[in-house]
Coordinates of C-alpha atoms in Angstrom, one line a residue:
X841 CA -70.1 18.1 -28.7
X842 CA -68.5 21.0 -27.4
X843 CA -65.7 23.1 -29.0
X844 CA -62.1 23.6 -26.9
X845 CA -59.7 26.6 -27.2
X846 CA -56.4 26.8 -26.4
X847 CA -55.5 29.6 -24.1
X848 CA -52.3 31.2 -23.1
X849 CA -53.1 32.5 -19.2
X850 CA -50.0 33.7 -17.2
X851 CA -47.8 32.1 -19.4
X852 CA -49.1 28.5 -18.6
X853 CA -51.5 26.9 -21.3
X854 CA -54.8 25.3 -20.9
X855 CA -57.4 23.6 -23.1
X856 CA -61.0 25.2 -22.2
X857 CA -64.4 24.5 -23.1
X858 CA -65.6 27.1 -25.3
X859 CA -68.3 28.0 -22.8
X860 CA -66.0 28.1 -20.0
X861 CA -63.8 30.4 -22.5
X862 CA -66.3 33.0 -22.7
X863 CA -67.4 33.3 -19.0
X864 CA -63.7 33.5 -18.3
X865 CA -63.2 36.4 -20.6
X866 CA -66.6 38.3 -20.1
X867 CA -65.2 38.0 -16.0
X868 CA -61.8 39.5 -16.9
X869 CA -63.4 42.0 -19.2
X870 CA -65.9 43.1 -16.1
X871 CA -62.8 42.8 -13.5
X872 CA -60.5 45.7 -16.4
X873 CA -63.8 47.9 -16.2
X874 CA -64.1 47.7 -12.4
X875 CA -60.1 48.8 -12.2
X876 CA -60.3 51.4 -15.1
X877 CA -59.7 54.3 -12.9
X878 CA -57.4 52.4 -10.6
X879 CA -54.0 53.1 -9.9
X880 CA -51.3 50.0 -10.9
X881 CA -54.3 48.4 -13.3
X882 CA -51.8 46.6 -15.7
X883 CA -50.2 45.0 -12.4
X884 CA -53.3 43.9 -10.7
X885 CA -54.7 42.7 -13.6
X886 CA -51.4 40.7 -14.6
X887 CA -51.7 39.4 -10.8
X888 CA -55.1 38.2 -10.8
X889 CA -54.5 36.2 -14.1
X890 CA -51.6 34.5 -12.5
X891 CA -53.9 33.5 -9.5
X892 CA -56.4 32.2 -12.0
X893 CA -53.7 30.1 -13.8
X894 CA -52.3 28.6 -10.1
X895 CA -56.0 27.7 -9.4
X896 CA -56.5 26.0 -12.6
X897 CA -53.5 24.2 -12.3
X898 CA -54.1 22.8 -9.1
X899 CA -57.8 21.4 -10.6
X900 CA -56.0 19.7 -13.4
X901 CA -55.4 16.2 -12.6
X902 CA -53.3 15.6 -16.0
X903 CA -51.9 17.9 -18.9
X904 CA -54.6 17.4 -21.5
X905 CA -57.5 18.1 -19.4
X906 CA -60.1 20.6 -20.2
X907 CA -61.4 23.3 -18.1
X908 CA -65.1 23.1 -18.0
X909 CA -67.5 25.7 -16.8
X910 CA -67.8 24.1 -13.5
X911 CA -63.6 25.0 -12.9
X912 CA -64.7 28.4 -14.5
X913 CA -67.4 28.8 -11.6
X914 CA -65.2 27.6 -9.1
X915 CA -62.4 29.9 -9.5
X916 CA -64.9 32.9 -9.8
X917 CA -66.3 31.8 -6.7
X918 CA -62.8 32.0 -5.0
X919 CA -61.7 34.9 -6.6
X920 CA -64.5 37.3 -5.8
X921 CA -66.3 39.6 -8.1
X922 CA -65.3 43.2 -9.4
X923 CA -67.1 45.9 -8.3
X924 CA -69.2 46.8 -11.1
X925 CA -70.3 43.1 -11.4
X926 CA -74.0 43.4 -9.6
X927 CA -74.8 46.0 -12.2
X928 CA -73.9 44.3 -15.4
X929 CA -76.8 41.8 -15.4
X930 CA -76.7 41.3 -19.3
X931 CA -73.2 40.0 -19.6
X932 CA -73.4 37.5 -16.2
X933 CA -77.0 36.2 -16.5
X934 CA -76.0 33.4 -14.4
X935 CA -74.1 35.2 -11.9
X936 CA -75.1 35.5 -8.0
X937 CA -76.9 38.7 -7.2
X938 CA -74.8 39.8 -4.6
X939 CA -71.1 39.8 -4.1
X940 CA -69.5 36.6 -3.0
X941 CA -66.2 36.3 -1.1
X942 CA -65.2 32.6 -0.6
X943 CA -62.7 31.3 1.4
X944 CA -62.3 34.0 4.0
X945 CA -59.6 32.6 5.5
X946 CA -56.7 30.9 3.4
X947 CA -53.9 28.3 4.8
X948 CA -50.8 29.8 4.9
X949 CA -47.8 28.8 2.0
X950 CA -44.1 28.9 2.9
X951 CA -42.5 31.6 1.1
X952 CA -39.1 33.6 1.2
X953 CA -39.8 37.0 2.0
X954 CA -37.5 39.1 -0.2
X955 CA -38.9 42.4 0.8
X956 CA -38.1 41.9 4.8
X957 CA -34.4 40.1 4.4
X958 CA -30.8 40.3 6.0
X959 CA -29.5 37.4 3.7
X960 CA -32.3 35.3 1.7
X961 CA -35.6 35.9 3.3
X962 CA -36.1 32.5 4.9
X963 CA -36.1 33.7 8.4
X964 CA -38.8 36.3 7.7
X965 CA -40.6 33.8 5.3
X966 CA -40.9 31.2 8.6
X967 CA -41.9 33.9 10.5
X968 CA -45.0 34.5 8.5
X969 CA -45.5 31.2 8.5
X970 CA -45.2 30.6 12.3
X971 CA -46.7 33.7 13.1
X972 CA -43.9 35.4 15.1
X973 CA -41.4 38.2 14.5
X974 CA -38.5 37.4 12.2
X975 CA -35.8 38.6 14.4
X976 CA -37.0 35.4 17.0
X977 CA -36.6 33.2 13.8
X978 CA -33.2 34.4 13.4
X979 CA -31.7 34.2 16.5
X980 CA -33.0 31.0 16.8
X981 CA -31.0 30.1 13.6
X982 CA -27.7 31.4 15.6
X983 CA -28.5 29.4 18.6
X984 CA -29.0 26.3 16.6
X985 CA -25.9 26.3 14.5
X986 CA -23.8 27.0 17.3
X987 CA -24.9 24.2 18.9
X988 CA -25.2 21.8 16.4
X989 CA -21.3 22.9 15.6
X990 CA -22.8 24.5 12.4
X991 CA -25.0 21.7 11.6
X992 CA -28.1 23.9 11.1
X993 CA -26.1 26.2 8.5
X994 CA -26.3 23.6 6.0
X995 CA -30.2 23.2 7.2
X996 CA -30.6 27.2 6.5
X997 CA -28.6 26.4 3.2
X998 CA -31.7 23.4 2.3
X999 CA -34.8 26.3 3.1
X1000 CA -32.6 28.8 0.6
X1001 CA -32.7 26.7 -2.1
X1002 CA -35.7 24.7 -1.7
X1003 CA -38.2 27.3 -0.3
X1004 CA -39.4 29.8 -3.3
X1005 CA -39.4 33.4 -3.1
X1006 CA -42.8 35.3 -2.9
X1007 CA -42.4 36.9 -6.3
X1008 CA -45.9 37.7 -7.0
X1009 CA -48.7 39.6 -5.3
X1010 CA -50.7 36.5 -4.9
X1011 CA -47.7 34.5 -3.3
X1012 CA -47.3 37.2 -0.8
X1013 CA -50.6 37.4 0.3
X1014 CA -50.7 33.4 0.5
X1015 CA -47.1 33.7 2.5
X1016 CA -49.1 35.8 5.3
X1017 CA -52.0 33.7 5.1
X1018 CA -54.3 35.9 3.5
X1019 CA -57.0 34.9 1.1
X1020 CA -55.8 35.5 -2.9
X1021 CA -59.0 37.1 -4.4
X1022 CA -59.6 40.3 -6.2
X1023 CA -60.0 42.9 -3.2
X1024 CA -56.7 42.0 -1.5
X1025 CA -54.8 41.5 -4.9
X1026 CA -55.6 45.5 -5.8
X1027 CA -54.9 46.4 -1.8
X1028 CA -51.7 44.9 -2.3
X1029 CA -50.7 46.3 -5.3
X1030 CA -51.7 50.1 -4.3
X1031 CA -50.2 49.5 -1.0
X1032 CA -46.9 48.7 -3.0
X1033 CA -47.7 52.2 -5.6
X1034 CA -48.2 54.4 -2.6
X1035 CA -44.7 53.3 -0.4
X1036 CA -43.1 54.2 -3.4
X1037 CA -45.1 57.5 -3.8
X1038 CA -44.1 58.2 -0.4
X1039 CA -40.4 57.5 -0.9
X1040 CA -40.4 59.5 -4.4
X1041 CA -41.8 62.7 -2.4
X1042 CA -39.0 62.4 0.3
X1043 CA -36.4 62.9 -2.6
X1044 CA -34.9 66.0 -2.6
X1045 CA -35.6 67.3 -6.5
X1046 CA -33.8 70.3 -6.1
X1047 CA -30.3 68.6 -5.1
X1048 CA -30.9 66.4 -7.9
X1049 CA -31.4 68.9 -10.5
X1050 CA -28.5 71.2 -9.5
X1051 CA -26.4 68.3 -9.0
X1052 CA -24.4 70.7 -6.3
X1053 CA -23.9 67.6 -4.2
X1054 CA -20.3 67.9 -3.1
X1055 CA -17.8 65.1 -3.2
X1056 CA -17.2 65.3 0.7
X1057 CA -21.2 65.0 0.8
X1058 CA -21.2 61.5 -0.6
X1059 CA -17.9 60.2 0.6
X1060 CA -19.4 61.1 4.3
X1061 CA -22.5 59.1 3.2
X1062 CA -20.5 56.1 1.9
X1063 CA -18.7 56.1 5.4
X1064 CA -21.8 56.2 7.5
X1065 CA -23.2 53.6 5.2
X1066 CA -19.8 51.5 6.2
X1067 CA -20.2 52.4 9.6
X1068 CA -23.8 50.8 9.4
X1069 CA -23.0 48.0 8.1
X1070 CA -20.0 47.4 10.9
X1071 CA -22.2 47.9 13.8
X1072 CA -24.7 45.7 12.3
X1073 CA -22.0 42.9 11.8
X1074 CA -20.5 43.8 15.9
X1075 CA -24.1 43.4 16.7
X1076 CA -24.3 39.8 15.1
X1077 CA -20.9 39.2 16.8
X1078 CA -22.3 40.1 20.2
X1079 CA -25.3 38.0 19.6
X1080 CA -23.3 35.0 18.8
X1081 CA -20.6 35.0 21.7
X1082 CA -23.3 36.1 24.0
X1083 CA -25.9 33.7 22.9
X1084 CA -23.4 30.6 23.1
X1085 CA -21.8 31.9 26.7
X1086 CA -25.2 31.7 28.1
X1087 CA -26.5 28.3 26.4
X1088 CA -23.4 26.9 28.0
X1089 CA -24.2 28.2 31.6
X1090 CA -27.3 27.1 31.3
X1091 CA -26.3 23.5 30.3
X1092 CA -23.6 23.9 33.1
X1093 CA -26.2 25.1 35.8
X1094 CA -28.7 21.8 35.4
X1095 CA -25.7 19.7 34.8
X1096 CA -24.0 20.8 38.0
X1097 CA -27.5 20.3 39.8
X1098 CA -27.2 16.3 39.1
X1099 CA -23.7 15.6 40.1
X1100 CA -24.4 15.0 43.7
X1101 CA -27.3 12.9 42.2
X1102 CA -24.9 10.9 39.8
X1103 CA -21.9 10.9 42.6
X1104 CA -19.1 9.5 39.8
X1105 CA -16.6 10.2 42.0
X1106 CA -14.3 11.4 39.2
X1107 CA -13.4 15.2 38.1
X1108 CA -13.9 18.8 39.0
X1109 CA -17.3 18.2 40.9
X1110 CA -15.3 16.2 43.5
X1111 CA -12.6 19.3 44.4
X1112 CA -15.2 21.5 44.7
X1113 CA -17.5 19.3 47.4
X1114 CA -14.1 18.8 49.4
X1115 CA -12.2 21.7 49.0
X1116 CA -15.0 24.2 50.0
X1117 CA -17.6 24.0 52.7
X1118 CA -20.3 25.8 50.1
X1119 CA -22.3 23.1 48.1
X1120 CA -22.0 22.4 44.6
X1121 CA -25.3 24.3 43.3
X1122 CA -24.6 27.1 45.1
X1123 CA -21.3 27.6 43.5
X1124 CA -23.0 27.0 40.3
X1125 CA -25.5 29.5 40.6
X1126 CA -23.0 32.2 41.8
X1127 CA -21.0 31.3 39.0
X1128 CA -24.2 31.5 36.6
X1129 CA -25.2 34.7 37.8
X1130 CA -21.3 36.1 38.0
X1131 CA -20.9 35.3 34.0
X1132 CA -24.4 35.2 32.5
X1133 CA -25.6 38.9 33.8
X1134 CA -22.9 40.6 31.7
X1135 CA -23.5 38.2 28.6
X1136 CA -27.1 39.0 29.0
X1137 CA -26.4 42.4 28.5
X1138 CA -24.4 41.9 25.8
X1139 CA -26.8 39.9 24.1
X1140 CA -29.3 42.9 24.7
X1141 CA -27.0 45.2 23.4
X1142 CA -26.7 42.9 20.2
X1143 CA -30.2 43.0 19.7
X1144 CA -30.4 47.0 19.9
X1145 CA -28.2 47.3 17.4
X1146 CA -29.9 44.8 14.9
X1147 CA -33.4 45.7 15.9
X1148 CA -34.2 49.7 16.0
X1149 CA -37.5 49.5 17.3
X1150 CA -36.5 46.8 20.3
X1151 CA -38.6 47.6 23.7
X1152 CA -37.1 48.4 26.7
X1153 CA -36.9 45.2 29.1
X1154 CA -37.9 48.4 31.7
X1155 CA -35.4 49.6 34.9
X1156 CA -36.6 47.1 37.0
X1157 CA -35.4 44.3 35.3
X1158 CA -32.1 45.9 34.6
X1159 CA -31.5 46.8 38.4
X1160 CA -32.8 43.3 39.2
X1161 CA -30.2 41.8 37.2
X1162 CA -27.7 44.3 38.4
X1163 CA -28.3 43.4 42.0
X1164 CA -27.9 39.8 41.7
X1165 CA -24.7 40.2 39.7
X1166 CA -23.2 41.9 42.3
X1167 CA -24.3 39.6 45.2
X1168 CA -22.7 36.9 43.2
X1169 CA -19.4 38.6 43.0
X1170 CA -19.3 39.5 46.4
X1171 CA -20.3 35.6 47.3
X1172 CA -17.5 34.4 45.0
X1173 CA -14.9 37.2 46.7
X1174 CA -15.9 35.8 49.7
X1175 CA -15.6 31.9 49.2
X1176 CA -12.1 33.0 47.5
X1177 CA -10.8 34.3 50.5
X1178 CA -12.1 31.4 52.6
X1179 CA -10.5 28.8 50.3
X1180 CA -7.4 30.8 50.5
X1181 CA -7.0 31.3 53.9
X1182 CA -7.8 27.4 54.7
X1183 CA -4.4 27.0 52.6
X1184 CA -2.0 29.6 53.8
X1185 CA -0.2 27.5 56.3
X1186 CA 1.9 24.4 55.8
X1187 CA 2.4 21.7 58.6
X1188 CA 4.2 18.4 58.7
X1189 CA 4.8 15.3 61.0
X1190 CA 7.6 13.1 60.6
X1191 CA 8.8 9.7 61.6
X1192 CA 11.6 7.8 61.4
X1193 CA 11.9 3.8 60.9
X1194 CA 15.0 1.4 60.6
X1195 CA 15.1 -0.9 57.8
X1196 CA 16.2 -4.7 58.2
X1197 CA 18.6 -5.4 55.5
X1198 CA 22.7 -5.8 54.9
X1199 CA 24.9 -4.4 52.4
X1200 CA 25.0 -8.6 51.1
X1201 CA 21.3 -8.3 50.1
X1202 CA 19.9 -6.5 46.9
X1203 CA 17.1 -3.9 48.0
X1204 CA 14.2 -4.0 45.8
X1205 CA 11.8 -1.2 46.0
X1206 CA 8.3 -1.6 44.7
X1207 CA 5.2 0.7 44.5
X1208 CA 2.3 -1.5 45.6
X1209 CA -0.8 -1.4 43.4
X1210 CA -3.8 -0.8 45.6
X1211 CA -7.3 -1.8 46.1
X1212 CA -8.7 1.4 44.3
X1213 CA -6.4 1.0 41.0
X1214 CA -9.3 0.1 38.7
X1215 CA -11.2 2.8 40.0
X1216 CA -9.4 5.8 39.6
X1217 CA -7.4 7.6 36.9
X1218 CA -3.5 6.9 37.4
X1219 CA -1.6 9.9 38.4
X1220 CA -4.5 11.9 39.4
X1221 CA -3.8 14.5 42.5
X1222 CA -7.5 13.9 43.6
X1223 CA -9.9 11.2 43.7
X1224 CA -13.0 10.1 46.5
X1225 CA -13.0 6.4 47.0
X1226 CA -15.0 4.4 49.2
X1227 CA -13.5 2.0 51.7
X1228 CA -14.4 -1.6 52.9
X1229 CA -16.7 -0.2 55.4
X1230 CA -18.7 1.9 53.1
X1231 CA -16.5 5.2 54.5
X1232 CA -15.8 7.8 51.8
X1233 CA -12.3 8.8 51.8
X1234 CA -10.1 11.5 49.8
X1235 CA -7.5 9.8 47.5
X1236 CA -4.4 10.9 46.4
X1237 CA -1.2 9.9 44.5
X1238 CA 1.2 12.3 45.9
X1239 CA 3.9 9.9 46.9
X1240 CA 7.2 10.7 46.0
X1241 CA 10.8 9.0 47.2
X1242 CA 14.4 9.8 47.5
X1243 CA 17.5 7.7 47.7
X1244 CA 20.1 9.2 49.7
X1245 CA 23.5 7.9 51.9
X1246 CA 22.8 7.0 55.2
X1247 CA 25.8 8.5 57.4
X1248 CA 26.2 4.9 59.3
X1249 CA 25.9 1.1 58.2
X1250 CA 22.2 1.3 59.4
X1251 CA 19.5 2.0 56.7
X1252 CA 16.5 3.8 57.5
X1253 CA 13.6 6.0 56.3
X1254 CA 11.7 8.9 57.3
X1255 CA 8.1 9.6 56.2
X1256 CA 7.2 13.1 56.1
X1257 CA 3.1 13.5 56.1
X1258 CA 2.7 17.1 54.7
X1259 CA -0.8 19.3 54.7
X1260 CA -2.2 22.9 54.6
X1261 CA -4.2 24.6 56.5
X1262 CA -5.5 27.8 58.2
X1263 CA -2.8 27.7 61.1
X1264 CA 0.2 26.0 61.6
X1265 CA -1.6 23.7 64.2
X1266 CA -4.4 23.0 61.7
X1267 CA -2.1 21.8 59.2
X1268 CA -0.4 19.8 61.3
X1269 CA -3.5 18.5 62.4
X1270 CA -4.6 17.4 58.7
X1271 CA -1.0 16.0 58.2
X1272 CA -1.6 13.6 61.3
X1273 CA -5.0 12.4 59.6
X1274 CA -2.9 11.3 56.7
X1275 CA -3.5 7.2 56.1
X1276 CA -0.6 5.7 54.8
X1277 CA 1.8 2.3 54.9
X1278 CA 4.3 0.6 53.4
X1279 CA 5.9 -2.8 54.4
X1280 CA 9.7 -3.7 55.0
X1281 CA 11.4 -7.3 54.9
X1282 CA 15.3 -8.3 54.4
X1283 CA 15.7 -7.3 51.0
X1284 CA 12.0 -6.3 49.7
X1285 CA 10.3 -2.8 50.2
X1286 CA 6.8 -2.0 49.4
X1287 CA 5.0 1.4 49.4
X1288 CA 1.5 1.9 48.6
X1289 CA 1.0 4.1 45.7
X1290 CA -1.8 6.4 47.3
X1291 CA -2.7 8.2 50.5
X1292 CA -6.2 8.3 52.1
X1293 CA -7.8 10.7 54.6
X1294 CA -11.4 11.1 55.8
X1295 CA -13.7 13.1 53.3
X1296 CA -14.8 15.5 56.4
X1297 CA -10.9 16.6 56.3
X1298 CA -11.3 18.5 53.4
X1299 CA -8.7 18.4 50.3
X1300 CA -5.8 20.4 51.9
X1301 CA -2.9 19.4 49.6
X1302 CA -2.3 16.5 51.0
X1303 CA 1.0 14.5 50.1
X1304 CA 4.0 11.7 51.4
X1305 CA 7.7 12.6 50.9
X1306 CA 9.6 9.3 51.9
X1307 CA 13.7 9.5 51.9
X1308 CA 15.1 6.2 52.2
X1309 CA 18.9 6.4 53.5
X1310 CA 20.8 3.8 52.2
X1311 CA 24.5 2.5 53.7
X1312 CA 27.5 2.9 51.1
X1313 CA 27.9 0.0 48.8
X1314 CA 24.2 -1.1 49.1
X1315 CA 22.9 -2.4 45.9
X1316 CA 19.1 -1.4 45.1
X1317 CA 16.7 -2.5 42.5
X1318 CA 14.3 -0.1 41.2
X1319 CA 10.9 -2.1 39.9
X1320 CA 8.8 -0.3 37.2
X1321 CA 6.3 0.3 39.6
X1322 CA 8.2 3.5 40.6
X1323 CA 8.6 5.0 37.5
X1324 CA 6.6 8.2 38.6
X1325 CA 7.5 7.9 42.6
X1326 CA 11.1 8.6 42.4
X1327 CA 12.1 11.8 43.4
X1328 CA 14.1 14.5 41.9
X1329 CA 16.6 14.5 44.5
X1330 CA 17.6 11.1 43.9
X1331 CA 21.2 11.6 41.9
X1332 CA 22.6 9.0 39.9
X1333 CA 26.3 8.7 37.8
X1334 CA 24.7 7.8 34.2
X1335 CA 22.6 11.6 34.9
X1336 CA 19.7 9.3 33.8
X1337 CA 16.0 11.0 34.4
X1338 CA 13.9 9.5 36.9
X1339 CA 11.8 7.5 34.8
X1340 CA 14.9 6.1 32.8
X1341 CA 16.6 4.5 36.3
X1342 CA 13.6 2.0 36.7
X1343 CA 14.7 -1.8 36.0
X1344 CA 18.0 -1.3 36.5
X1345 CA 20.9 -2.6 39.7
X1346 CA 22.5 0.7 41.3
X1347 CA 24.8 0.6 44.2
X1348 CA 25.1 3.5 46.7
X1349 CA 28.2 5.1 46.4
X1350 CA 30.3 7.0 49.1
X1351 CA 29.3 10.4 47.6
X1352 CA 25.1 9.9 47.9
X1353 CA 25.3 9.0 44.0
X1354 CA 24.0 6.1 42.9
X1355 CA 26.3 4.1 40.5
X1356 CA 24.3 1.7 37.8
X1357 CA 25.8 -1.8 37.5
X1358 CA 24.2 -2.7 34.7
X1359 CA 23.9 0.2 32.6
X1360 CA 25.3 0.4 29.0
X1361 CA 28.4 2.6 29.6
X1362 CA 28.8 5.1 26.8
X1363 CA 32.8 5.6 27.7
X1364 CA 33.7 2.2 27.8
X1365 CA 35.7 1.1 24.8
X1366 CA 34.7 -2.4 25.2
X1367 CA 31.1 -1.3 25.6
X1368 CA 29.0 -2.7 22.4
X1369 CA 28.8 0.7 20.7
X1370 CA 32.0 1.8 21.2
X1371 CA 33.8 -1.8 20.4
X1372 CA 36.4 -1.6 17.7
X1373 CA 36.5 -5.5 17.4
X1374 CA 35.3 -6.5 13.5
X1375 CA 32.3 -8.8 14.0
X1376 CA 33.2 -10.6 10.9
X1377 CA 36.3 -11.4 11.8
X1378 CA 35.8 -14.6 14.4
X1379 CA 39.3 -14.0 15.7
X1380 CA 38.4 -10.9 16.8
X1381 CA 35.1 -11.9 17.9
X1382 CA 36.1 -15.2 19.8
X1383 CA 38.6 -14.3 22.2
X1384 CA 39.4 -14.4 25.9
X1385 CA 41.6 -11.4 27.4
X1386 CA 43.3 -11.3 30.6
X1387 CA 45.1 -8.2 31.6
X1388 CA 45.4 -5.8 34.1
X1389 CA 41.8 -4.3 34.0
X1390 CA 40.6 -7.9 34.7
X1391 CA 38.9 -10.5 32.3
X1392 CA 37.1 -10.0 29.1
X1393 CA 35.4 -12.6 27.1
X1394 CA 33.6 -12.3 23.9
X1395 CA 32.3 -15.3 22.1
X1396 CA 30.0 -15.4 18.9
X1397 CA 29.0 -18.4 16.7
X1398 CA 27.9 -19.2 13.1
X1399 CA 24.3 -18.5 14.1
X1400 CA 24.7 -14.8 15.7
X1401 CA 24.2 -15.7 19.1
X1402 CA 27.1 -13.3 21.0
X1403 CA 28.0 -14.1 24.6
X1404 CA 30.0 -11.3 26.4
X1405 CA 31.6 -11.5 30.0
X1406 CA 33.9 -8.7 32.1
X1407 CA 35.0 -9.4 35.4
X1408 CA 36.7 -6.4 36.9
X1409 CA 36.8 -4.6 40.4
X1410 CA 33.0 -3.3 40.1
X1411 CA 31.8 -6.8 39.9
X1412 CA 30.8 -9.3 37.1
X1413 CA 29.1 -8.0 34.2
X1414 CA 27.6 -10.4 31.3
X1415 CA 25.5 -9.9 28.4
X1416 CA 23.8 -12.2 25.6
X1417 CA 22.7 -11.5 22.3

C-alpha cells in the first residue's frame, strides 16, 4: 500500500504517489540548481512547472487518477535533464547516465500569436501552423472576405473566439513546433530578457531624467504616429480595392474564354463578336492588361506600406508589365478608332407601297409575333438567332411606325431601312442587306416586330422606320401588340402617350391629328365622370333626350346594370356598365 499526496502544480491539482512525488521534487530541485545563475530563473521554473502540469493532464484519464512513478519518468524523459543532472548521482540513482532529449520534433498546435499581431494574432498563429509568412495569410483573409461577400469575416471572428492565445513559453514553443523541454524554455525566456534589455539600452535616460522634452516634440511624435496609422489604413484600403479588381479580372478573363464555346446567344459578348472584327478573347486580354497592370502596382504599393522589408519585384518585371500595359492601351485605342469609323456615316434605302383599303373599312394594325419570340429578350436592340437553314442572323426589334394623313385618297406606306457604315455607300449597302417583311389586306396591316441581317454584315445600328399615310376620315384600330412600336411623331387629340393609344379606335383628321372615337371625353358634360345626374333618382337615370346635339339614352335597372348610348354628328357611342 502506497501513500498518495495532493499537490498544486501550476494551479492544477493532482493526486500523486509518494515515491513519484519525491522523484519529481528532486527533479525540480536539480533544475533550480542548474538555473541558479540564470537570468529569469523564476519565469523559467514557472514555465517548466506549467509544462509538466500539462503533460500530467494529458496522461490522466479521470480526475481521481493517481500520478505514479511511470508517469514521472515519462515526463522527465520528455522534458530532458538539467545541466547538473549527470553529476548528482546520489539524488538520481535510478537516472540514465547520459543527457537525454526525446521528442526532438514536436507537432505544432494552433494558437494566436499575440506577439506579432495586427488585430488578434489569428493570421500570425495560422502562419506558424501552416509554415508560411503571416502577411500571406492576412492577404488571403482579405481576398476571401471580399470573394465571399463578407462571410469569412465571421469565420475570422470564430477563430478569434475559439483559438487560444499563446500566453506561456510552452504554448509559444508548441505554436512553432519546437520541443517543449528545459533547454528550449530556458532559451526562449532568455531571448525575451535579451529583447527587453536591448530596448532598455535604447532609452535616452538623459531626456527622461531632465524631463526637458518640449510640448512641440511630443505633439510631433503624436502626429507622426497618427500619420503612420493612417498610412497603414491607406495600405489596407489599397490592398482591398486592388485585390477585388484583380480577382474580378481573373474571373472575367476565364469566363470570356468560354463564351464562344457556350454560345448562349444573349448579352454583351454577342455585341463584341458582331460589332468588331477582333476575337473576344483578344479583347479580353487587352482589357485584362490595360486595367490589371495599374491595379497590380496598387496592390504592390499596399504591400510596401504594410510590410517595411518587402523585397522588390525587380526592374525586369516592372518594365515588362509597363510594356504590356502600353501595348494594351495602344491596341484598345486602335480598336476604338476602327469601331468608331465603321459607324461614321448614316445611310438608308426607302420603298413606297400602296395599301388596298377603303375609308369605309376599319384598318387594324398589328405587330406580328415572330418565330424567334421565345428565344430572345423582348425589346432587345441586339440578339443572335439561327434561322430555319441554320444560318446565324443578327436580330433587332428596332421597328417604329407613325401614322400621317395622306395627300390624296389612296393610303400607302413608306418603309425606310437605316444603317451605319464607314462611308455613305457602305452605310447604304448595310441598309439594303436588312431583311424585313409585312403583309396587307383590305382591313388588316401586319408588320414584323423584328428585322434580320446576315451576321457577316456586323451590327451597324440597323433599324426600320415606317410611315403609314392614311386618308382623312379613315378609321384605324391599334392592336395591343403595337404598344412599343408606335412612334413619337403620331399626334392625337387626347394627348395620349403612345403606349396609351392602343386598344382604341381612331379617325384620321384633316389636320393629320388622330381623333379618338371610343375614349372618355374629360370635357363632355354627359360623360360618366362629369355628369350631374343623380344616380339615386330613377327619373334622372332612366331618360331619353332628343335635342340639337343628337340623341342621348341612359337606362339603369335595379341591379345596377347601366346602358348609355349617344348619337351625334361624330357617330354612335355606346357604353354598358
